[in-house]
CSV table of C-alpha atoms in Angstrom, one decimal:
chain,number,residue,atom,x,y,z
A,235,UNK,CA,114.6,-8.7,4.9
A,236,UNK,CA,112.1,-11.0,6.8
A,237,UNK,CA,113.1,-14.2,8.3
A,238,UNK,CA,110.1,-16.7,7.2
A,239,UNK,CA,110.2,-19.9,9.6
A,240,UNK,CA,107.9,-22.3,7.7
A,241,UNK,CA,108.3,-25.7,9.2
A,242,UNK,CA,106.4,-26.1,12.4
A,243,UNK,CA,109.0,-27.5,14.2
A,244,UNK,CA,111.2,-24.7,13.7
A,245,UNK,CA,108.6,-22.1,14.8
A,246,UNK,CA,108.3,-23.9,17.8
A,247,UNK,CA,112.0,-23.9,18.5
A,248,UNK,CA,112.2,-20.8,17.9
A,249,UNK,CA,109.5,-20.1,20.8
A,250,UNK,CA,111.1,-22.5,23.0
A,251,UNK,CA,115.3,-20.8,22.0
A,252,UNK,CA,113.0,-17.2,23.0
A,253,UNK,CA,111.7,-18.7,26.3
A,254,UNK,CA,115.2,-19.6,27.3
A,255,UNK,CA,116.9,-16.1,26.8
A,256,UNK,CA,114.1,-14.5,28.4
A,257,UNK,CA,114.3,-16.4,31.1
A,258,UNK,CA,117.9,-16.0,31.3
A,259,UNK,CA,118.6,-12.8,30.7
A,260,UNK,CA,115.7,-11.9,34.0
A,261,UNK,CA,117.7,-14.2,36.0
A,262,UNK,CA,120.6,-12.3,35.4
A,263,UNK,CA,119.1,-9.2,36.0
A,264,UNK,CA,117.3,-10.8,39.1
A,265,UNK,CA,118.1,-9.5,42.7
A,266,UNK,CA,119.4,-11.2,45.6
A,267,UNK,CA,117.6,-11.4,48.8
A,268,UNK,CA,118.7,-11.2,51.8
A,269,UNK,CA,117.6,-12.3,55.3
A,270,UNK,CA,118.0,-11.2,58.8
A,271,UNK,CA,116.1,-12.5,62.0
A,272,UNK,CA,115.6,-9.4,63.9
A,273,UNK,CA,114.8,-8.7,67.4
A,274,UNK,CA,113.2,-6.0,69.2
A,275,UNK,CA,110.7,-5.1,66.5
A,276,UNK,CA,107.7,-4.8,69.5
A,277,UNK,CA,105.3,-2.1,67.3
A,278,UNK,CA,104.5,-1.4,63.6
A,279,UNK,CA,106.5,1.5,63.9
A,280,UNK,CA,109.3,-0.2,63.7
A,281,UNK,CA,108.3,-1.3,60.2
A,282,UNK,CA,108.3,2.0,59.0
A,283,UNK,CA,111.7,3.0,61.3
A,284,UNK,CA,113.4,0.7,59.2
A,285,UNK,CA,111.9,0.8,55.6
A,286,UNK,CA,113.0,4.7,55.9
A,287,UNK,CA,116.8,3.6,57.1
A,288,UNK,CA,116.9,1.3,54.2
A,289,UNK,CA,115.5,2.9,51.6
A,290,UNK,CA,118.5,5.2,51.8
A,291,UNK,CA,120.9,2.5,50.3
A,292,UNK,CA,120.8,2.9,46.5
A,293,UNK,CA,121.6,-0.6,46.0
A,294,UNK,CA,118.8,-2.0,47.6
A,295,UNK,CA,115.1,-2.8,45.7
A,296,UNK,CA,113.3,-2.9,48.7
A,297,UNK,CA,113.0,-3.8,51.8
A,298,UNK,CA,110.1,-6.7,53.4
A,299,UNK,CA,109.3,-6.4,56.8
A,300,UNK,CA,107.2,-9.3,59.0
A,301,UNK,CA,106.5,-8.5,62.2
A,302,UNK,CA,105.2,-11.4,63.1
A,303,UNK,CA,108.2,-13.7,61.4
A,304,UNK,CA,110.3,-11.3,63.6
A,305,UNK,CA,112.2,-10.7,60.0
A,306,UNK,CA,113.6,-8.6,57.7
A,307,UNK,CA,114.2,-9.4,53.7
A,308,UNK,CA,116.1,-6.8,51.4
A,309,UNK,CA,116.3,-7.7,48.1
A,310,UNK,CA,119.5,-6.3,46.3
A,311,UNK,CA,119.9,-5.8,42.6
A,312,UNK,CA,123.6,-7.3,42.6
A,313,UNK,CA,124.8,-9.5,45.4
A,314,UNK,CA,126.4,-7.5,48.7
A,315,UNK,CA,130.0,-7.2,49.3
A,316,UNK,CA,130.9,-8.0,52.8
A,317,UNK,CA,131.4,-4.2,53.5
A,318,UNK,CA,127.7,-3.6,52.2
A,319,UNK,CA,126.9,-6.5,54.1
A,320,UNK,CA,128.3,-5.2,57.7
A,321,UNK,CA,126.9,-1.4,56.7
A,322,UNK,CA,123.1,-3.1,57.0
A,323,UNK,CA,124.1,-4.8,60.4
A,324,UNK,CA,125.2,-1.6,61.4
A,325,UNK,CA,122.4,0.2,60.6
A,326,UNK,CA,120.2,-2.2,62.4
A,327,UNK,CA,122.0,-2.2,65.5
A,328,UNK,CA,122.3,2.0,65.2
A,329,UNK,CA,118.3,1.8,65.4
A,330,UNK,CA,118.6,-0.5,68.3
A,331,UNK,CA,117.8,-3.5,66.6
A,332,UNK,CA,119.6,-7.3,67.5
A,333,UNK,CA,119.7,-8.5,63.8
A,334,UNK,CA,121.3,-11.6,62.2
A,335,UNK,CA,121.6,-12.4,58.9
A,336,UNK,CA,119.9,-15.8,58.1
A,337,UNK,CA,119.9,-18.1,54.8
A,338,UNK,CA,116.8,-17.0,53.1
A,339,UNK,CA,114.4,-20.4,52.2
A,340,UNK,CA,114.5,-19.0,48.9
A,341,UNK,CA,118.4,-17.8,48.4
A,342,UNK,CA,120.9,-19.7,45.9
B,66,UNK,CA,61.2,-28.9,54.9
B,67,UNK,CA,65.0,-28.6,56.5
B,68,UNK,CA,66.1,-27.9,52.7
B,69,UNK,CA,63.5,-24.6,52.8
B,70,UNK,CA,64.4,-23.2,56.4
B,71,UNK,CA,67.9,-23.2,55.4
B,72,UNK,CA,66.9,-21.3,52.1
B,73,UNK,CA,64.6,-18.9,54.3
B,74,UNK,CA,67.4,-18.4,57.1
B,75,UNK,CA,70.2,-18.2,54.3
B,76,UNK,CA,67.7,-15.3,52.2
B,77,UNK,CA,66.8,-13.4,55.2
B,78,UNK,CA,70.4,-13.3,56.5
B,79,UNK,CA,71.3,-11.9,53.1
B,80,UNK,CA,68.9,-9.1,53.1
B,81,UNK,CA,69.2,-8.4,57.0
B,82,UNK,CA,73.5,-8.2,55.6
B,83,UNK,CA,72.6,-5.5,53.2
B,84,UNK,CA,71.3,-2.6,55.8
B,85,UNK,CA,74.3,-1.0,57.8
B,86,UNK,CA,74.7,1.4,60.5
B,87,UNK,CA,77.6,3.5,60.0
B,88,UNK,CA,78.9,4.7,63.1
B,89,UNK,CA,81.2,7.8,63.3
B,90,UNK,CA,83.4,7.8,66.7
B,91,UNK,CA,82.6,10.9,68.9
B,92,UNK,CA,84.4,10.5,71.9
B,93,UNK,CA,82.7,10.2,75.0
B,94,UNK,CA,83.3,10.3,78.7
B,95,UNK,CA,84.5,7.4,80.2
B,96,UNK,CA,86.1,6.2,83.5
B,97,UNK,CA,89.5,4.2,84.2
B,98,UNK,CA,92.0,3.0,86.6
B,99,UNK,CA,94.9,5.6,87.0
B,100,UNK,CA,98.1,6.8,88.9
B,101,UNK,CA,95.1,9.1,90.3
B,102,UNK,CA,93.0,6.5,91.2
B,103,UNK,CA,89.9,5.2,89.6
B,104,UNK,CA,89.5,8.5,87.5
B,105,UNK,CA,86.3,9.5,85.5
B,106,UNK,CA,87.2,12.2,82.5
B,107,UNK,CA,84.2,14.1,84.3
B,108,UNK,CA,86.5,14.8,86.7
B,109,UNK,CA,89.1,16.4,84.3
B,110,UNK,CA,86.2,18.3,82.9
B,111,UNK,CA,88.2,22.2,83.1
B,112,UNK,CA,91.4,20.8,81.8
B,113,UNK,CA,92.5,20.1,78.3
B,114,UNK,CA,93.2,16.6,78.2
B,115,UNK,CA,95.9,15.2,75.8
B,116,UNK,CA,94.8,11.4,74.9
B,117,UNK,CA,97.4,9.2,73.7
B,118,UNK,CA,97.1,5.0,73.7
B,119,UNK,CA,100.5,3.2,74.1
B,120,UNK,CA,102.5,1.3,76.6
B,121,UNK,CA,105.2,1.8,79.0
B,122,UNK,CA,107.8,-0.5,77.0
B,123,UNK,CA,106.9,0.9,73.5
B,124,UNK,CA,110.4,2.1,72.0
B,125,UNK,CA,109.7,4.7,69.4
B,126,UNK,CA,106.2,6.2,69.3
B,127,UNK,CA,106.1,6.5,73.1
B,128,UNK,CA,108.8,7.9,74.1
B,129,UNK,CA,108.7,10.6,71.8
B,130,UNK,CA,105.3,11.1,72.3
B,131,UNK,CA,106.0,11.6,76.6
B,132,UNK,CA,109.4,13.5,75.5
B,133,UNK,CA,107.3,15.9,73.5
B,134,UNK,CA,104.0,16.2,76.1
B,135,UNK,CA,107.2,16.7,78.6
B,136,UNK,CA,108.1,19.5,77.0
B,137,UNK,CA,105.2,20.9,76.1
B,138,UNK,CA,104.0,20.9,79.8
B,139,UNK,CA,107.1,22.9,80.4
B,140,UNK,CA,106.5,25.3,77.4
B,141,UNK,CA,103.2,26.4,79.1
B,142,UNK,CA,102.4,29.5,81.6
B,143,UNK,CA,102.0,27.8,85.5
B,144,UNK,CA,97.8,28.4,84.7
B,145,UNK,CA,97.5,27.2,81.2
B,146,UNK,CA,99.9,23.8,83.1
B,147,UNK,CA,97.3,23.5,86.1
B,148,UNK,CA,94.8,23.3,83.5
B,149,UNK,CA,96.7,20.4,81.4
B,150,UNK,CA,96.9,16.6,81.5
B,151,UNK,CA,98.1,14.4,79.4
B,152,UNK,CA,96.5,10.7,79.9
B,153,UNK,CA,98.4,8.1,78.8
B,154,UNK,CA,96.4,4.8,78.6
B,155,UNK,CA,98.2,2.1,78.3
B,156,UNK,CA,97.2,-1.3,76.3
B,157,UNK,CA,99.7,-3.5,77.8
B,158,UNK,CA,98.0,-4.8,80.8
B,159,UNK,CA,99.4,-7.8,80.7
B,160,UNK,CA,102.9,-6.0,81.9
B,161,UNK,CA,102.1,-2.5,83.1
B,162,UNK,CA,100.9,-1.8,86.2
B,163,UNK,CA,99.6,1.3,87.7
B,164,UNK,CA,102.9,0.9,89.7
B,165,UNK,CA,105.0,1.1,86.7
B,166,UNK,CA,103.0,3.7,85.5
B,167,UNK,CA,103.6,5.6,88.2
B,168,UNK,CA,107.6,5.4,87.7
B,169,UNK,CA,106.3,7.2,84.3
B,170,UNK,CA,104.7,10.1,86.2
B,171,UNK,CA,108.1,10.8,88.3
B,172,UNK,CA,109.6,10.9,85.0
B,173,UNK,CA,107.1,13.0,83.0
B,174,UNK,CA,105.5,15.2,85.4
B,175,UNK,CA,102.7,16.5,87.6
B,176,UNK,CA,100.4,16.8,84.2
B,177,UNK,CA,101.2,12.9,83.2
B,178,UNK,CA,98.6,10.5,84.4
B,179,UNK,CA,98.8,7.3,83.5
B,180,UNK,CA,95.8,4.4,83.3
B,181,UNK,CA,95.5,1.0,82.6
B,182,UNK,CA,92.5,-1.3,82.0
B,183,UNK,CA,91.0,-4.9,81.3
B,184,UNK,CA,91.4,-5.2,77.5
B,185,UNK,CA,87.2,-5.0,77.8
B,186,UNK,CA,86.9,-1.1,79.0
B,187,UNK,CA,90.2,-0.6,76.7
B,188,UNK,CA,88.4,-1.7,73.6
B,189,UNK,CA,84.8,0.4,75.0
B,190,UNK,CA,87.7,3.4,75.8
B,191,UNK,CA,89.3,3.1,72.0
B,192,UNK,CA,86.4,2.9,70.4
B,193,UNK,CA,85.0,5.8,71.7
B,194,UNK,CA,87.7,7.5,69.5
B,195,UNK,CA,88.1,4.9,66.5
B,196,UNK,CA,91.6,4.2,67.7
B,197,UNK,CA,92.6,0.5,67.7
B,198,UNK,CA,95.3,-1.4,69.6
B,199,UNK,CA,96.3,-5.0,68.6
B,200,UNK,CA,98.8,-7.3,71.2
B,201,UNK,CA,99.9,-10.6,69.5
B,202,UNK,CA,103.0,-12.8,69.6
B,203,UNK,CA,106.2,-12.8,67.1
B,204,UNK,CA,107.5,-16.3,66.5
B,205,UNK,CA,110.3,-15.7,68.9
B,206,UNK,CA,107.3,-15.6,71.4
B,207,UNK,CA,107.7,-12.1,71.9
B,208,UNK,CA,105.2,-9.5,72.7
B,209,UNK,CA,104.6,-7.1,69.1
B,210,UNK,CA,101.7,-4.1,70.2
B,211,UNK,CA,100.2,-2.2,67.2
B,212,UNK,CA,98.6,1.2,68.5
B,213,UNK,CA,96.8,4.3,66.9
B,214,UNK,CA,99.5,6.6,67.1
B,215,UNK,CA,97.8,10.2,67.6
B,216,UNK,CA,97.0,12.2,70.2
B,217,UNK,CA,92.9,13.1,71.1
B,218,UNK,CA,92.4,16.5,71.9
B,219,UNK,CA,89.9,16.1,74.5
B,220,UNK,CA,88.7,20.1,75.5
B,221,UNK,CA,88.0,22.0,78.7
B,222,UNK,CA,84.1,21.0,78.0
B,223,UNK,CA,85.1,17.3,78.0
B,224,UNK,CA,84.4,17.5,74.3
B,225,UNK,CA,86.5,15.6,71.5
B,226,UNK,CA,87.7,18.5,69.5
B,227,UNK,CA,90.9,17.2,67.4
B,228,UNK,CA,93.2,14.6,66.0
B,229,UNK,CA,96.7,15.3,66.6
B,230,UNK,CA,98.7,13.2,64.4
B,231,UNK,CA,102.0,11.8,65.7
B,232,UNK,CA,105.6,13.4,65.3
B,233,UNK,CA,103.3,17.0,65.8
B,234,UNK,CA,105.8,19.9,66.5
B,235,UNK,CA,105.3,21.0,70.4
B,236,UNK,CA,104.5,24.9,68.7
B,237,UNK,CA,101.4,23.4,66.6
B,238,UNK,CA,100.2,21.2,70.4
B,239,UNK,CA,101.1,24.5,72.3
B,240,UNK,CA,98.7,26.8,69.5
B,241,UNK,CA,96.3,23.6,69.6
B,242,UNK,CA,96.0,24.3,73.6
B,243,UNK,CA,95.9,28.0,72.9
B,244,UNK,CA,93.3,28.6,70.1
B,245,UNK,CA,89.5,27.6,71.2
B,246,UNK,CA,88.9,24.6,68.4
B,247,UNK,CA,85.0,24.2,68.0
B,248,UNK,CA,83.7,20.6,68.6
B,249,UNK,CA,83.0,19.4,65.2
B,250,UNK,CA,79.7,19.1,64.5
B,251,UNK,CA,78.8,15.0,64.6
B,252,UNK,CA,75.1,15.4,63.3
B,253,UNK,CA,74.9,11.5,62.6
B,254,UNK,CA,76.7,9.5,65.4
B,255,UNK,CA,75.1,6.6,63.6
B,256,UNK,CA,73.4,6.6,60.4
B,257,UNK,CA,72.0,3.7,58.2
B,258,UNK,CA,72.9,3.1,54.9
B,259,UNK,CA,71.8,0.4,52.3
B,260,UNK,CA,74.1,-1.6,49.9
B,261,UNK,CA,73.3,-0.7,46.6
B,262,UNK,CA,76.0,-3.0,44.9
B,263,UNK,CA,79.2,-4.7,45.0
B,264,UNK,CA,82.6,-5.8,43.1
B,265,UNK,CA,84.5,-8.0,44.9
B,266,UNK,CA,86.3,-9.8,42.5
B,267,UNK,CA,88.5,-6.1,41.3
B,268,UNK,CA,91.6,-5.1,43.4
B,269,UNK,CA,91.8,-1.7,43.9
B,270,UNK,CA,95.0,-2.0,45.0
B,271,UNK,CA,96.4,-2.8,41.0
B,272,UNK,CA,93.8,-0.5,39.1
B,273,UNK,CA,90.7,1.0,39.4
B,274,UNK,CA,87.4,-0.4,39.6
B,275,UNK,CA,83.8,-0.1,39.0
B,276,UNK,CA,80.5,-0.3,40.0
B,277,UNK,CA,77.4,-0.6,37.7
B,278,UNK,CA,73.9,-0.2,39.2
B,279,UNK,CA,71.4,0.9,36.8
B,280,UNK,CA,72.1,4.1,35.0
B,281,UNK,CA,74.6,4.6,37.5
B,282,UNK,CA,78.5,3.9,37.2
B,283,UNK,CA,80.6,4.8,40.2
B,284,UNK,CA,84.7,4.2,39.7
B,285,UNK,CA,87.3,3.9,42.4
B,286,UNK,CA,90.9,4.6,41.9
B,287,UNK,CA,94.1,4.3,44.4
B,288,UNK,CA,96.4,6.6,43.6
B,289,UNK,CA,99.8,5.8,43.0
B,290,UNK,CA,99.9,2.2,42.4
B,291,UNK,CA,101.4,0.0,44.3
B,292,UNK,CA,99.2,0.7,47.5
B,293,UNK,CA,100.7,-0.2,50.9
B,294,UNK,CA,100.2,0.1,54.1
B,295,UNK,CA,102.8,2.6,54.7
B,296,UNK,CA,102.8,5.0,51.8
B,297,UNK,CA,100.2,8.1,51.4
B,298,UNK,CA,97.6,7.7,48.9
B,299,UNK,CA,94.6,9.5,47.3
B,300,UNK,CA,90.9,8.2,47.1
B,301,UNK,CA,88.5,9.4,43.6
B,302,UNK,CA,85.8,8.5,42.4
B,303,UNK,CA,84.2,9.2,39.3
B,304,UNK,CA,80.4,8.9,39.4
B,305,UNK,CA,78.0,9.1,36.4
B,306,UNK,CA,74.8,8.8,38.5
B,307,UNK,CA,72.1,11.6,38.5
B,308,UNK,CA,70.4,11.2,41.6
B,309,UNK,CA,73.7,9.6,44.2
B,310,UNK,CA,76.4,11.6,45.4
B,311,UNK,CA,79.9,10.2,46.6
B,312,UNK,CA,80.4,11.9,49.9
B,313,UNK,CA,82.7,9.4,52.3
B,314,UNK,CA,84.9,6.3,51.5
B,315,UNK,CA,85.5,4.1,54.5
B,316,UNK,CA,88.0,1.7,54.5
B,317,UNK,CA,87.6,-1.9,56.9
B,318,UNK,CA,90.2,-4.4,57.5
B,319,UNK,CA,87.9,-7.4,56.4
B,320,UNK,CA,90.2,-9.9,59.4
B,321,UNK,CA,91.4,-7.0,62.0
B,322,UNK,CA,90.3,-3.7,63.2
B,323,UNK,CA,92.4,-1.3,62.0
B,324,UNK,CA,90.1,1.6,63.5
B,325,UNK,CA,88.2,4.5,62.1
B,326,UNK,CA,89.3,5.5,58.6
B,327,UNK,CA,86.3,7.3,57.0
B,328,UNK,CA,87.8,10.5,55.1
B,329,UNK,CA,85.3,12.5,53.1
B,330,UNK,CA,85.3,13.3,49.4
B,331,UNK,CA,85.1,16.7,48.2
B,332,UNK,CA,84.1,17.5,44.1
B,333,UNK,CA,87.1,18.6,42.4
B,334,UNK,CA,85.6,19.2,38.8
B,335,UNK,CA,82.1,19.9,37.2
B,336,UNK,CA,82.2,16.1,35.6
B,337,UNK,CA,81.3,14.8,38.6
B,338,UNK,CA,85.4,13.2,40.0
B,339,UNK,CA,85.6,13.8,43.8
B,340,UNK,CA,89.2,13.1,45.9
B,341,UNK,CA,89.7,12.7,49.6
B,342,UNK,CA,93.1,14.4,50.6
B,343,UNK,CA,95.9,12.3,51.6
B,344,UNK,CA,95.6,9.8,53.5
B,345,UNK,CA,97.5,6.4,54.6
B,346,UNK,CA,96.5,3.0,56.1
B,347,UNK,CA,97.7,1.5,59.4
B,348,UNK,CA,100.7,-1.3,59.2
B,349,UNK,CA,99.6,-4.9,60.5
B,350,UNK,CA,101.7,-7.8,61.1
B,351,UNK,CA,100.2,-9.5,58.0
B,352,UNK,CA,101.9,-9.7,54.9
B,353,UNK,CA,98.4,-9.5,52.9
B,354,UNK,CA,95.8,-7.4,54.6
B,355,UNK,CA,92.3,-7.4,52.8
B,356,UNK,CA,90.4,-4.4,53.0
B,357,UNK,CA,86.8,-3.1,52.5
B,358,UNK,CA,86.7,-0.2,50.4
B,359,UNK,CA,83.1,1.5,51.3
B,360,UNK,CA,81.8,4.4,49.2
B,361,UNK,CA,78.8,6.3,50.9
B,362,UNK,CA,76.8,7.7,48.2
B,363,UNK,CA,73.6,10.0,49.5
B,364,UNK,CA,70.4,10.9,47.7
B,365,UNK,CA,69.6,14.7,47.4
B,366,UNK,CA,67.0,13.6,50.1
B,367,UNK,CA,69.7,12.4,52.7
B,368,UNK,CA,69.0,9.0,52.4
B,369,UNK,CA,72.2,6.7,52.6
B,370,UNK,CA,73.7,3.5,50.3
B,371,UNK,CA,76.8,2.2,50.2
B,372,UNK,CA,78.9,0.2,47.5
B,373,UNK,CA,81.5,-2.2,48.7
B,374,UNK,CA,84.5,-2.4,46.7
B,375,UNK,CA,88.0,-4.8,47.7
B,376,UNK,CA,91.7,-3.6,48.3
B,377,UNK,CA,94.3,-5.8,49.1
B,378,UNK,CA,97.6,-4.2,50.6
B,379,UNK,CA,100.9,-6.4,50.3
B,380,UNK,CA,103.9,-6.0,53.0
């Protein structure tokens, strides 16, 4: 059986109603980023030093590194406990890194 | 009149634009201020000379890269040491001194010299090499260097002979110093080639792109997608032409050096797709680096073109 939306209106309700749990349902599914202003980052290998570290974490997407913003952004697929959240200062101060975590201009 | 000198000047800089020299980096001898004193690699002509470009406060790349020539200088008979250096040039000048790079020396040993320069001879010195080095500010204020991170293999001959790449085991450095390696053969130090066509406006980073000149169609693919800076990727090209032949792809940060990266295709197949072999880009402090993606084609005469394509690589 076929649902037929005839009236205009309702199509574009319809469209609109779609939009919404799309939109929804990626936010949900969204990840959280997190940022930390790091110091002691003085060459590029320090970009790859700690993409390798991080990319160990299973719960992490990825991991954004500016050298120049003197920064680090991990984006996590659910939002870090505060044990997951100590592990990732540990690790940067295990690879000699001074890092603290900072409100991200984008974060909730 | 104004309005047709401008045309004239804007036409011929377009068509003077469209002939290249490509230059391939062969290493050369050069002089430098040292632990030694103003040292000329003539002098050193006798020795193998290890080349690496860094600085004394680098904390990774260094460090292991001394630690490693360290122990490689210990690894060695007393005459194959006497007949080793490792120069270690350093592109800080704006903090090391030859003082400091002297405390280095106690450290690493008689075969350590150390050398720094104005950033002028250290650009001539890199570029000898197609090595780059890049000094610039983090917005803390402090100092980030980006560095090549081999090692030149410079031979008893004074010739250029290898590439070592970085993290190298001290066995392979210890067989590189043991087994002759032949000078390659650099038959055009600098050649000229012509544009024959361009498409700027596809990203090779995202998919694959093409170029149609004529009766001749020449793709470009990245392989695997997403391409960054980081991550090892693969360079083919498919070419439906019956007169041009891919032979090297040369990539160009369009805003920064980024050094020499020319590697040279080889034909994989009989339909005419050729690959480079691995191969990855240097890391930069920007978070969107545009590239020039150059593919050398050659007539069966010898005669050079290029076609420019674009890559953009995300941080």
């Amino acid at each position: 059986m076929t649902l037929r939306i005839a009236h205009p209106y309702n199509r574009s309700m319809v469209k609109v109603l779609s939009l919404f749990l799309v939109l929804t349902s990626l936010s949900a599914l969204g990840s959280t980023p997190y940022c930390f202003d790091v110091d002691g980052m003085t060459c590029s290998q320090c970009v790859k030093k700690i993409k390798e570290a991080f990319s160990e974490f299973s719960y992490l997407e990825s991991t954004k590194v500016s050298l120049k913003e003197a920064s680090v952004t991990i984006l996590s697929k659910d939002s870090l406990s505060p044990a997951q959240e100590s592990h990732l200062l540990k690790t940067f101060k295990d690879l000699k890194y001074k890092a603290k975590k900072v409100k991200c201009a984008s974060s909730p | 009149m104004r309005f047709i000198s401008l045309i004239i000047l804007l036409l011929s800089t377009h068509l003077f634009a469209k002939e290249v020299t490509l230059k391939t980096p062969q290493g050369g001898s050069f002089a430098i201020h040292s632990t030694e004193g103003f040292i000329s690699t003539d002098q050193l002509i006798g020795k193998h000379v290890f080349l690496f470009f860094g600085f004394a406060t680098c904390p990774d790349v260094c460090p292991l890269t001394l630690q490693r020539m360290k122990q490689l200088a210990s690894s060695l008979t007393e005459a194959e040491r006497a007949n080793f250096r490792f120069l270690f040039i350093s592109v800080d000048n704006e903090r090391d001194t030859i003082e400091k790079l002297k405390s280095l020396k106690n450290t690493y040993g008689n075969s350590f010299i150390g050398a720094v320069d104005s950033d002028e001879k250290l650009t001539e010195i890199t570029d000898l090499f197609g090595a780059r080095y890049r000094r610039f500010k983090n917005k803390k204020n402090h100092l980030v260097i980006d560095h090549t991170d081999s090692i030149f293999h410079i031979d008893q001959q004074g010739k250029w002979v290898s590439t070592i790449p970085f993290g190298s085991s001290v066995e392979s450095m210890q067989k590189e110093l043991r087994v002759k390696t032949p000078a390659p053969q650099i038959i055009h130090p600098a050649r000229s080639a012509k544009l024959l066509d361009q498409n700027l406006q596809c990203d090779l980073g995202v998919k694959p792109c093409s170029i149609k000149h004529g009766r001749d169609e020449f793709t470009l693919t990245l392989s695997p997608y997403p391409i960054t800076t980081e991550k090892p990727f693969y360079v083919s090209v498919t070419a439906k032409s019956q007169n041009l032949k891919p032979v090297e792809v040369d990539f160009q940060g369009v805003t920064l050096n980024m050094g020499f990266i020319r590697p040279p295709l080889s034909q994989v197949s009989k339909d005419s797709r050729f690959e480079t072999k691995k191969l990855s880009l240097p890391i930069c402090e920007l978070d969107r680096m545009e590239w020039t993606v150059r593919l050398i084609v050659t007539e069966k005469t010898g005669k050079l073109h290029y076609l420019d394509y674009r890559l953009i690589t995300l941080e």
